[in-house]
mmCIF file of C-alpha atoms and ligand atoms in Angstrom:
data_model
loop_
_atom_site.group_PDB
_atom_site.id
_atom_site.type_symbol
_atom_site.label_atom_id
_atom_site.label_comp_id
_atom_site.label_asym_id
_atom_site.label_seq_id
_atom_site.Cartn_x
_atom_site.Cartn_y
_atom_site.Cartn_z
ATOM 1 C CA UNK A 1 62.351 -4.229 -26.268
ATOM 2 C CA UNK A 2 59.001 -2.425 -26.255
ATOM 3 C CA UNK A 3 57.843 -0.761 -22.578
ATOM 4 C CA UNK A 4 54.153 -2.925 -21.132
ATOM 5 C CA UNK A 5 52.090 0.292 -21.452
ATOM 6 C CA UNK A 6 50.571 1.718 -17.992
ATOM 7 C CA UNK A 7 47.404 0.430 -18.148
ATOM 8 C CA UNK A 8 48.167 -3.165 -19.032
ATOM 9 C CA UNK A 9 50.989 -2.297 -15.348
ATOM 10 C CA UNK A 10 46.916 -0.715 -13.740
ATOM 11 C CA UNK A 11 44.730 -3.534 -14.659
ATOM 12 C CA UNK A 12 47.211 -6.127 -13.162
ATOM 13 C CA UNK A 13 48.197 -4.298 -10.091
ATOM 14 C CA UNK A 14 44.517 -4.072 -9.729
ATOM 15 C CA UNK A 15 43.743 -7.827 -9.865
ATOM 16 C CA UNK A 16 46.140 -9.076 -7.834
ATOM 17 C CA UNK A 17 45.289 -5.720 -4.701
ATOM 18 C CA UNK A 18 41.447 -6.752 -5.580
ATOM 19 C CA UNK A 19 42.727 -11.379 -5.077
ATOM 20 C CA UNK A 20 44.576 -10.160 -2.085
ATOM 21 C CA UNK A 21 41.826 -8.741 -0.495
ATOM 22 C CA UNK A 22 39.364 -11.337 -1.164
ATOM 23 C CA UNK A 23 41.825 -13.623 0.839
ATOM 24 C CA UNK A 24 42.360 -11.358 3.803
ATOM 25 C CA UNK A 25 38.683 -11.196 4.275
ATOM 26 C CA UNK A 26 37.648 -15.111 4.062
ATOM 27 C CA UNK A 27 41.104 -15.842 5.887
ATOM 28 C CA UNK A 28 40.312 -13.471 8.262
ATOM 29 C CA UNK A 29 40.483 -14.827 11.994
ATOM 30 C CA UNK A 30 40.245 -11.657 14.093
ATOM 31 C CA UNK A 31 36.832 -12.324 16.083
ATOM 32 C CA UNK A 32 35.850 -14.643 18.343
ATOM 33 C CA UNK A 33 33.334 -17.757 18.066
ATOM 34 C CA UNK A 34 29.892 -17.189 16.142
ATOM 35 C CA UNK A 35 27.167 -18.117 18.851
ATOM 36 C CA UNK A 36 24.230 -16.455 17.367
ATOM 37 C CA UNK A 37 21.826 -16.263 14.199
ATOM 38 C CA UNK A 38 22.853 -13.017 14.067
ATOM 39 C CA UNK A 39 26.374 -13.313 14.391
ATOM 40 C CA UNK A 40 27.165 -14.437 10.577
ATOM 41 C CA UNK A 41 24.654 -11.220 9.746
ATOM 42 C CA UNK A 42 27.356 -8.869 11.443
ATOM 43 C CA UNK A 43 30.474 -11.038 10.391
ATOM 44 C CA UNK A 44 29.935 -11.102 7.005
ATOM 45 C CA UNK A 45 29.554 -6.975 6.749
ATOM 46 C CA UNK A 46 32.913 -7.260 9.068
ATOM 47 C CA UNK A 47 34.409 -9.136 6.125
ATOM 48 C CA UNK A 48 33.552 -6.865 3.205
ATOM 49 C CA UNK A 49 35.014 -4.070 5.391
ATOM 50 C CA UNK A 50 37.959 -5.918 5.653
ATOM 51 C CA UNK A 51 37.869 -6.830 2.175
ATOM 52 C CA UNK A 52 37.250 -2.967 0.953
ATOM 53 C CA UNK A 53 40.144 -1.141 3.824
ATOM 54 C CA UNK A 54 42.690 -4.507 2.707
ATOM 55 C CA UNK A 55 42.371 -2.991 -0.621
ATOM 56 C CA UNK A 56 42.393 1.127 0.569
ATOM 57 C CA UNK A 57 45.087 -0.368 2.258
ATOM 58 C CA UNK A 58 47.536 -1.565 -0.656
ATOM 59 C CA UNK A 59 46.444 0.550 -2.928
ATOM 60 C CA UNK A 60 47.184 4.409 -1.187
ATOM 61 C CA UNK A 61 50.729 2.563 0.501
ATOM 62 C CA UNK A 62 51.916 0.605 -2.483
ATOM 63 C CA UNK A 63 51.678 4.009 -3.838
ATOM 64 C CA UNK A 64 54.096 6.087 -1.281
ATOM 65 C CA UNK A 65 56.484 3.430 -1.819
ATOM 66 C CA UNK A 66 56.244 3.541 -5.388
ATOM 67 C CA UNK A 67 56.003 7.004 -5.892
ATOM 68 C CA UNK A 68 58.920 7.927 -3.064
ATOM 69 C CA UNK A 69 62.061 5.792 -4.831
ATOM 70 C CA UNK A 70 60.598 6.288 -8.557
ATOM 71 C CA UNK A 71 60.165 10.114 -8.376
ATOM 72 C CA UNK A 72 63.227 10.186 -6.433
ATOM 73 C CA UNK A 73 65.614 13.191 -6.332
ATOM 74 C CA UNK A 74 67.939 11.622 -7.828
ATOM 75 C CA UNK A 75 72.535 12.995 -8.258
ATOM 76 C CA UNK A 76 72.656 16.332 -9.471
ATOM 77 C CA UNK A 77 68.482 17.127 -10.148
ATOM 78 C CA UNK A 78 68.818 20.468 -8.782
ATOM 79 C CA UNK A 79 65.258 21.075 -10.488
ATOM 80 C CA UNK A 80 61.438 21.394 -9.520
ATOM 81 C CA UNK A 81 58.479 19.334 -10.039
ATOM 82 C CA UNK A 82 56.221 19.207 -12.821
ATOM 83 C CA UNK A 83 54.316 21.439 -11.968
ATOM 84 C CA UNK A 84 50.701 18.764 -11.980
ATOM 85 C CA UNK A 85 47.636 21.462 -10.611
ATOM 86 C CA UNK A 86 44.335 19.404 -10.836
ATOM 87 C CA UNK A 87 42.784 17.735 -12.592
ATOM 88 C CA UNK A 88 38.596 17.547 -12.523
ATOM 89 C CA UNK A 89 37.962 14.507 -13.807
ATOM 90 C CA UNK A 90 40.451 12.617 -11.109
ATOM 91 C CA UNK A 91 38.504 14.032 -8.495
ATOM 92 C CA UNK A 92 35.468 13.165 -9.254
ATOM 93 C CA UNK A 93 36.765 9.739 -9.603
ATOM 94 C CA UNK A 94 38.659 10.001 -5.845
ATOM 95 C CA UNK A 95 35.381 12.056 -4.769
ATOM 96 C CA UNK A 96 32.656 9.590 -6.382
ATOM 97 C CA UNK A 97 34.252 5.839 -5.211
ATOM 98 C CA UNK A 98 34.701 6.468 -1.363
ATOM 99 C CA UNK A 99 31.310 8.191 -1.684
ATOM 100 C CA UNK A 100 29.747 5.313 -3.300
ATOM 101 C CA UNK A 101 31.755 2.436 -1.144
ATOM 102 C CA UNK A 102 30.407 4.659 2.213
ATOM 103 C CA UNK A 103 26.367 5.515 0.991
ATOM 104 C CA UNK A 104 26.876 1.553 0.079
ATOM 105 C CA UNK A 105 28.358 0.729 3.566
ATOM 106 C CA UNK A 106 25.642 3.218 5.253
ATOM 107 C CA UNK A 107 22.703 1.099 3.855
ATOM 108 C CA UNK A 108 24.185 -2.428 4.135
ATOM 109 C CA UNK A 109 24.474 -1.808 7.717
ATOM 110 C CA UNK A 110 20.999 -0.480 8.375
ATOM 111 C CA UNK A 111 19.536 -2.596 7.206
ATOM 112 C CA UNK A 112 21.365 -5.347 9.380
ATOM 113 C CA UNK A 113 20.882 -3.272 12.221
ATOM 114 C CA UNK A 114 16.938 -3.610 11.370
ATOM 115 C CA UNK A 115 16.920 -7.281 10.506
ATOM 116 C CA UNK A 116 18.001 -7.601 14.301
ATOM 117 C CA UNK A 117 15.831 -5.553 15.419
ATOM 118 C CA UNK A 118 17.168 -1.918 16.375
ATOM 119 C CA UNK A 119 14.742 0.057 14.486
ATOM 120 C CA UNK A 120 11.938 -1.731 16.717
ATOM 121 C CA UNK A 121 11.488 0.305 19.219
ATOM 122 C CA UNK A 122 8.503 1.851 18.070
ATOM 123 C CA UNK A 123 6.859 -1.585 16.614
ATOM 124 C CA UNK A 124 9.064 -3.759 20.202
ATOM 125 C CA UNK A 125 6.700 -1.394 22.271
ATOM 126 C CA UNK A 126 3.222 -2.078 20.206
ATOM 127 C CA UNK A 127 3.810 -5.882 20.231
ATOM 128 C CA UNK A 128 4.609 -5.672 24.172
ATOM 129 C CA UNK A 129 1.078 -3.825 24.012
ATOM 130 C CA UNK A 130 -0.619 -6.545 23.088
ATOM 131 C CA UNK A 131 1.855 -9.074 24.626
ATOM 132 C CA UNK A 132 2.085 -7.628 27.711
ATOM 133 C CA UNK A 133 -0.126 -5.109 28.195
ATOM 134 C CA UNK A 134 -1.324 -6.136 31.774
ATOM 135 C CA UNK A 135 1.958 -6.190 33.418
ATOM 136 C CA UNK A 136 4.151 -2.581 34.044
ATOM 137 C CA UNK A 137 7.148 -3.012 31.924
ATOM 138 C CA UNK A 138 10.116 -0.463 33.301
ATOM 139 C CA UNK A 139 12.085 0.283 30.175
ATOM 140 C CA UNK A 140 9.319 -0.608 27.135
ATOM 141 C CA UNK A 141 8.004 2.205 25.066
ATOM 142 C CA UNK A 142 5.003 1.670 25.994
ATOM 143 C CA UNK A 143 5.106 1.352 29.443
ATOM 144 C CA UNK A 144 5.012 4.374 30.437
ATOM 145 C CA UNK A 145 1.758 5.831 29.011
ATOM 146 C CA UNK A 146 0.623 2.396 30.445
ATOM 147 C CA UNK A 147 1.698 3.032 34.130
ATOM 148 C CA UNK A 148 -0.437 5.971 34.869
ATOM 149 C CA UNK A 149 1.727 8.993 34.834
ATOM 150 C CA UNK A 150 1.635 10.091 30.830
ATOM 151 C CA UNK A 151 2.861 13.386 30.170
ATOM 152 C CA UNK A 152 2.671 15.122 27.094
ATOM 153 C CA UNK A 153 6.373 15.281 27.493
ATOM 154 C CA UNK A 154 6.191 11.352 27.583
ATOM 155 C CA UNK A 155 3.682 11.507 24.578
ATOM 156 C CA UNK A 156 5.776 13.451 22.045
ATOM 157 C CA UNK A 157 8.804 12.198 23.403
ATOM 158 C CA UNK A 158 7.228 8.535 21.673
ATOM 159 C CA UNK A 159 6.272 10.197 18.585
ATOM 160 C CA UNK A 160 8.660 11.159 18.167
ATOM 161 C CA UNK A 161 10.660 7.721 18.310
ATOM 162 C CA UNK A 162 8.308 6.303 15.794
ATOM 163 C CA UNK A 163 9.106 8.485 13.369
ATOM 164 C CA UNK A 164 12.676 8.827 13.333
ATOM 165 C CA UNK A 165 13.047 4.796 13.661
ATOM 166 C CA UNK A 166 9.648 4.527 11.550
ATOM 167 C CA UNK A 167 11.690 1.923 8.943
ATOM 168 C CA UNK A 168 10.649 -1.355 8.003
ATOM 169 C CA UNK A 169 6.917 -2.384 8.247
ATOM 170 C CA UNK A 170 6.159 -2.283 12.212
ATOM 171 C CA UNK A 171 2.942 -4.103 11.603
ATOM 172 C CA UNK A 172 5.395 -7.269 10.357
ATOM 173 C CA UNK A 173 7.733 -6.967 13.495
ATOM 174 C CA UNK A 174 4.212 -7.101 15.501
ATOM 175 C CA UNK A 175 3.457 -10.363 13.878
ATOM 176 C CA UNK A 176 6.571 -12.241 14.332
ATOM 177 C CA UNK A 177 6.800 -12.130 17.992
ATOM 178 C CA UNK A 178 9.982 -13.113 20.089
ATOM 179 C CA UNK A 179 9.495 -16.255 22.038
ATOM 180 C CA UNK A 180 11.208 -14.718 24.441
ATOM 181 C CA UNK A 181 11.201 -11.149 26.138
ATOM 182 C CA UNK A 182 13.556 -9.739 28.791
ATOM 183 C CA UNK A 183 14.344 -6.684 30.507
ATOM 184 C CA UNK A 184 17.479 -5.905 30.812
ATOM 185 C CA UNK A 185 18.099 -3.161 33.108
ATOM 186 C CA UNK A 186 21.858 -1.390 33.426
ATOM 187 C CA UNK A 187 22.507 0.910 36.245
ATOM 188 C CA UNK A 188 25.519 1.549 38.052
ATOM 189 C CA UNK A 189 27.827 -0.828 37.704
ATOM 190 C CA UNK A 190 25.318 -3.804 37.619
ATOM 191 C CA UNK A 191 23.169 -5.257 34.900
ATOM 192 C CA UNK A 192 19.536 -6.681 35.928
ATOM 193 C CA UNK A 193 17.601 -8.968 33.854
ATOM 194 C CA UNK A 194 13.598 -9.410 34.174
ATOM 195 C CA UNK A 195 11.981 -12.188 32.624
ATOM 196 C CA UNK A 196 8.802 -10.536 32.523
ATOM 197 C CA UNK A 197 6.124 -13.564 31.560
ATOM 198 C CA UNK A 198 7.322 -15.534 34.013
ATOM 199 C CA UNK A 199 8.661 -13.237 37.172
ATOM 200 C CA UNK A 200 11.981 -13.768 37.438
ATOM 201 C CA UNK A 201 14.678 -11.163 38.704
ATOM 202 C CA UNK A 202 17.835 -12.065 37.714
ATOM 203 C CA UNK A 203 22.028 -10.982 37.919
ATOM 204 C CA UNK A 204 22.464 -12.761 34.994
ATOM 205 C CA UNK A 205 20.571 -13.273 31.538
ATOM 206 C CA UNK A 206 19.973 -16.884 31.176
ATOM 207 C CA UNK A 207 18.554 -18.341 27.806
ATOM 208 C CA UNK A 208 17.477 -21.249 25.537
ATOM 209 C CA UNK A 209 19.210 -22.013 23.116
ATOM 210 C CA UNK A 210 17.532 -21.652 19.069
ATOM 211 C CA UNK A 211 15.043 -19.613 20.761
ATOM 212 C CA UNK A 212 14.577 -15.984 19.399
ATOM 213 C CA UNK A 213 14.922 -13.262 22.455
ATOM 214 C CA UNK A 214 14.234 -10.287 22.190
ATOM 215 C CA UNK A 215 16.060 -7.532 25.000
ATOM 216 C CA UNK A 216 14.495 -4.478 25.476
ATOM 217 C CA UNK A 217 16.595 -1.826 27.468
ATOM 218 C CA UNK A 218 16.887 0.547 29.823
ATOM 219 C CA UNK A 219 18.964 2.554 32.191
ATOM 220 C CA UNK A 220 18.343 4.131 35.433
ATOM 221 C CA UNK A 221 21.473 6.770 35.975
ATOM 222 C CA UNK A 222 23.804 6.888 33.009
ATOM 223 C CA UNK A 223 24.213 5.414 29.327
ATOM 224 C CA UNK A 224 25.228 1.853 29.417
ATOM 225 C CA UNK A 225 26.221 0.117 26.405
ATOM 226 C CA UNK A 226 25.089 -4.218 27.007
ATOM 227 C CA UNK A 227 27.696 -6.184 24.410
ATOM 228 C CA UNK A 228 28.081 -10.243 23.844
ATOM 229 C CA UNK A 229 30.897 -10.535 21.981
ATOM 230 C CA UNK A 230 29.990 -13.920 20.857
ATOM 231 C CA UNK A 231 26.068 -12.843 19.819
ATOM 232 C CA UNK A 232 27.834 -9.505 17.859
ATOM 233 C CA UNK A 233 25.016 -8.351 20.170
ATOM 234 C CA UNK A 234 25.722 -4.648 21.077
ATOM 235 C CA UNK A 235 23.386 -1.923 21.281
ATOM 236 C CA UNK A 236 23.124 1.580 24.170
ATOM 237 C CA UNK A 237 21.176 1.221 27.074
ATOM 238 C CA UNK A 238 19.825 4.886 27.765
ATOM 239 C CA UNK A 239 18.435 6.556 30.337
ATOM 240 C CA UNK A 240 14.350 7.125 29.551
ATOM 241 C CA UNK A 241 14.612 6.190 26.024
ATOM 242 C CA UNK A 242 13.559 2.353 25.477
ATOM 243 C CA UNK A 243 16.171 0.258 22.861
ATOM 244 C CA UNK A 244 16.320 -3.282 22.007
ATOM 245 C CA UNK A 245 17.735 -6.107 19.998
ATOM 246 C CA UNK A 246 16.650 -9.572 19.244
ATOM 247 C CA UNK A 247 18.986 -12.136 18.663
ATOM 248 C CA UNK A 248 18.863 -15.726 19.060
ATOM 249 C CA UNK A 249 21.489 -18.453 20.077
ATOM 250 C CA UNK A 250 22.752 -20.872 18.655
ATOM 251 C CA UNK A 251 25.701 -22.846 20.615
ATOM 252 C CA UNK A 252 25.430 -23.627 24.664
ATOM 253 C CA UNK A 253 27.421 -22.277 27.265
ATOM 254 C CA UNK A 254 28.567 -19.472 28.692
ATOM 255 C CA UNK A 255 30.164 -15.955 27.870
ATOM 256 C CA UNK A 256 30.653 -12.798 28.945
ATOM 257 C CA UNK A 257 28.171 -9.478 28.900
ATOM 258 C CA UNK A 258 30.080 -6.791 29.247
ATOM 259 C CA UNK A 259 29.111 -3.076 29.814
ATOM 260 C CA UNK A 260 31.083 -1.496 26.177
ATOM 261 C CA UNK A 261 30.410 2.464 27.589
ATOM 262 C CA UNK A 262 32.353 4.380 29.753
ATOM 263 C CA UNK A 263 29.701 4.850 32.784
ATOM 264 C CA UNK A 264 31.198 5.764 35.489
ATOM 265 C CA UNK A 265 34.918 4.559 37.978
ATOM 266 C CA UNK A 266 34.143 0.871 38.665
ATOM 267 C CA UNK A 267 32.924 0.798 34.783
ATOM 268 C CA UNK A 268 35.631 -2.157 34.091
ATOM 269 C CA UNK A 269 33.280 -4.676 36.654
ATOM 270 C CA UNK A 270 30.493 -3.921 35.126
ATOM 271 C CA UNK A 271 29.968 -7.919 33.660
ATOM 272 C CA UNK A 272 27.859 -10.918 34.402
ATOM 273 C CA UNK A 273 26.940 -13.294 32.234
ATOM 274 C CA UNK A 274 24.867 -15.003 29.631
ATOM 275 C CA UNK A 275 24.039 -18.832 30.482
ATOM 276 C CA UNK A 276 22.176 -20.436 27.273
ATOM 277 C CA UNK A 277 20.757 -23.318 27.869
ATOM 278 C CA UNK A 278 18.719 -26.028 26.193
ATOM 279 C CA UNK A 279 15.373 -26.604 26.787
ATOM 280 C CA UNK A 280 15.069 -28.771 29.258
ATOM 281 C CA UNK A 281 17.777 -27.269 31.164
ATOM 282 C CA UNK A 282 16.031 -24.130 30.712
ATOM 283 C CA UNK A 283 12.374 -25.103 32.394
ATOM 284 C CA UNK A 284 14.334 -26.264 34.710
ATOM 285 C CA UNK A 285 16.247 -22.334 35.693
ATOM 286 C CA UNK A 286 13.289 -21.129 35.092
ATOM 287 C CA UNK A 287 10.904 -23.296 37.335
ATOM 288 C CA UNK A 288 13.724 -23.357 40.166
ATOM 289 C CA UNK A 289 13.601 -18.895 40.030
ATOM 290 C CA UNK A 290 9.768 -18.940 39.759
ATOM 291 C CA UNK A 291 9.290 -20.360 42.950
ATOM 292 C CA UNK A 292 12.839 -19.659 44.642
ATOM 293 C CA UNK A 293 11.995 -15.678 43.753
ATOM 294 C CA UNK A 294 7.719 -16.821 44.584
ATOM 295 C CA UNK A 295 8.801 -17.828 48.373
ATOM 296 C CA UNK A 296 11.187 -14.180 49.038
ATOM 297 C CA UNK A 297 8.218 -11.610 50.023
ATOM 298 C CA UNK A 298 6.641 -14.244 52.292
ATOM 299 C CA UNK A 299 9.980 -14.832 54.141
ATOM 300 C CA UNK A 300 10.881 -10.947 53.419
ATOM 301 C CA UNK A 301 7.382 -9.926 55.758
ATOM 302 C CA UNK A 302 8.489 -13.285 57.796
ATOM 303 C CA UNK A 303 12.005 -11.162 58.696
ATOM 304 C CA UNK A 304 9.594 -8.272 59.577
ATOM 305 C CA UNK A 305 8.249 -9.456 63.132
ATOM 306 C CA UNK A 306 7.735 -7.428 65.942
ATOM 307 C CA UNK A 307 11.091 -7.886 67.848
ATOM 308 C CA UNK A 308 12.565 -5.055 68.803
ATOM 309 C CA UNK A 309 16.126 -3.831 67.606
ATOM 310 C CA UNK A 310 17.879 -5.300 70.957
ATOM 311 C CA UNK A 311 16.161 -8.962 70.968
ATOM 312 C CA UNK A 312 17.192 -8.585 66.698
ATOM 313 C CA UNK A 313 20.162 -7.902 67.739
ATOM 314 C CA UNK A 314 21.004 -9.579 70.808
ATOM 315 C CA UNK A 315 22.306 -13.298 69.408
ATOM 316 C CA UNK A 316 25.329 -11.317 67.506
ATOM 317 C CA UNK A 317 25.867 -9.230 70.359
ATOM 318 C CA UNK A 318 28.769 -11.142 72.249
ATOM 319 C CA UNK A 319 30.161 -10.310 68.118
ATOM 320 C CA UNK A 320 29.981 -6.838 68.597
ATOM 321 C CA UNK A 321 31.352 -6.986 71.483
ATOM 322 C CA UNK A 322 29.094 -5.301 74.393
ATOM 323 C CA UNK A 323 26.715 -6.811 76.784
ATOM 324 C CA UNK A 324 22.927 -7.407 76.888
ATOM 325 C CA UNK A 325 22.207 -4.430 79.174
ATOM 326 C CA UNK A 326 23.799 -1.458 76.932
ATOM 327 C CA UNK A 327 22.280 -3.277 73.281
ATOM 328 C CA UNK A 328 19.489 -2.023 75.338
ATOM 329 C CA UNK A 329 20.980 1.933 75.935
ATOM 330 C CA UNK A 330 22.068 1.588 72.361
ATOM 331 C CA UNK A 331 18.884 1.075 70.886
ATOM 332 C CA UNK A 332 16.977 3.079 72.932
HETATM 333 CU CU1 LIG B 1 27.785 0.365 32.722
#
C-alpha cells in the first residue's frame, strides 16, 4: 500500500484545525450579556482573536505531542538526532505569518477603538467647546483654557494630544454630537458623574436606552479605569489628561461599574452602578434630581445659621454625655 503524501496530510490537518477553531470562536460563551451597541464590535474582535488563538494552540500543542511520539528514542538507538540546521524559507514564513496577524489585529483594534470614540480627546474637546462652552467643564480637554487658567504647559499638552490622537476625522466627529454628555471623575475610591447640561451630580450613572452617551473621563489623584463589562466599555481615567468613550445602551437594567486599575488600598470597593432607563424613566430621574439638587444650596445656606456651636450642639448634649454648661465651656 502506498503512503499518503505529506502535503495531503498537512492540508487535511489544516482544514480540520480551521474548522475546529471557527467552531470554538462561534460557540464561545465566555463574555457577559451585550448591553450596548458597541459590545458586538468588541465581541467580534474577541472572536477573531479566539479563533486564531485556538488554531495556534492546536497547531503548536499538536505538533509537540505528535513529534514526541513519532521521534521518540527507540530501544537500542544510541545515535544523535539528524543535524538539521537553518531553513531560511521556513524562518521567513514563520516570522511573516505572525507579523501579518499581529499587524492586522492591531489595525482592526485601532479601528474599533476609534469607532468607540477613544481617539476623540481633540475632536471631543472641540465638540464640547461649541456645545458646552459657557460652563466650566472639569476634565475636558478644552476646559482648562476656558477656565481662564491656560498655562504654556497646558497649551503644549493640548497640541500634543491633538497630534497624537489626530486619527479619524475630527470635523465629522464634531458634527456627530452625542445625545448626552457625562463627565466622569475617578478619585480614591469613588466615581462621580456630572451632567453638565442638567446640573446634576450623582454617584451612579443614569442613562437613557438607545441614546448615544459620551463619557469624558478624568481623575483627581491616581490612574483609575472605568469599566462596564456588559457595555464592553473600558477606558482609563488619567490625572491631567482627558479621555473618553462613547456608547449606546441597548438593554434597560442595572450593570456594575468597576474600577479596573489598581488604585490603592480600597481599589476593590471602587464600584458603582450604571442604570439604563427607558426614555420616560430617565426624564423622570433628571427632573427629580434637578429639583432636588437645585434645592440643596439654599438648604445648605439655611444650615449655616447664626447659632453658636453650643446652641447647635445643645440638642445632642445628652447623647454626648455632657451638660449644657460644660458644652458652653468646651465650645468657647
Ligand atoms: Cu480606582
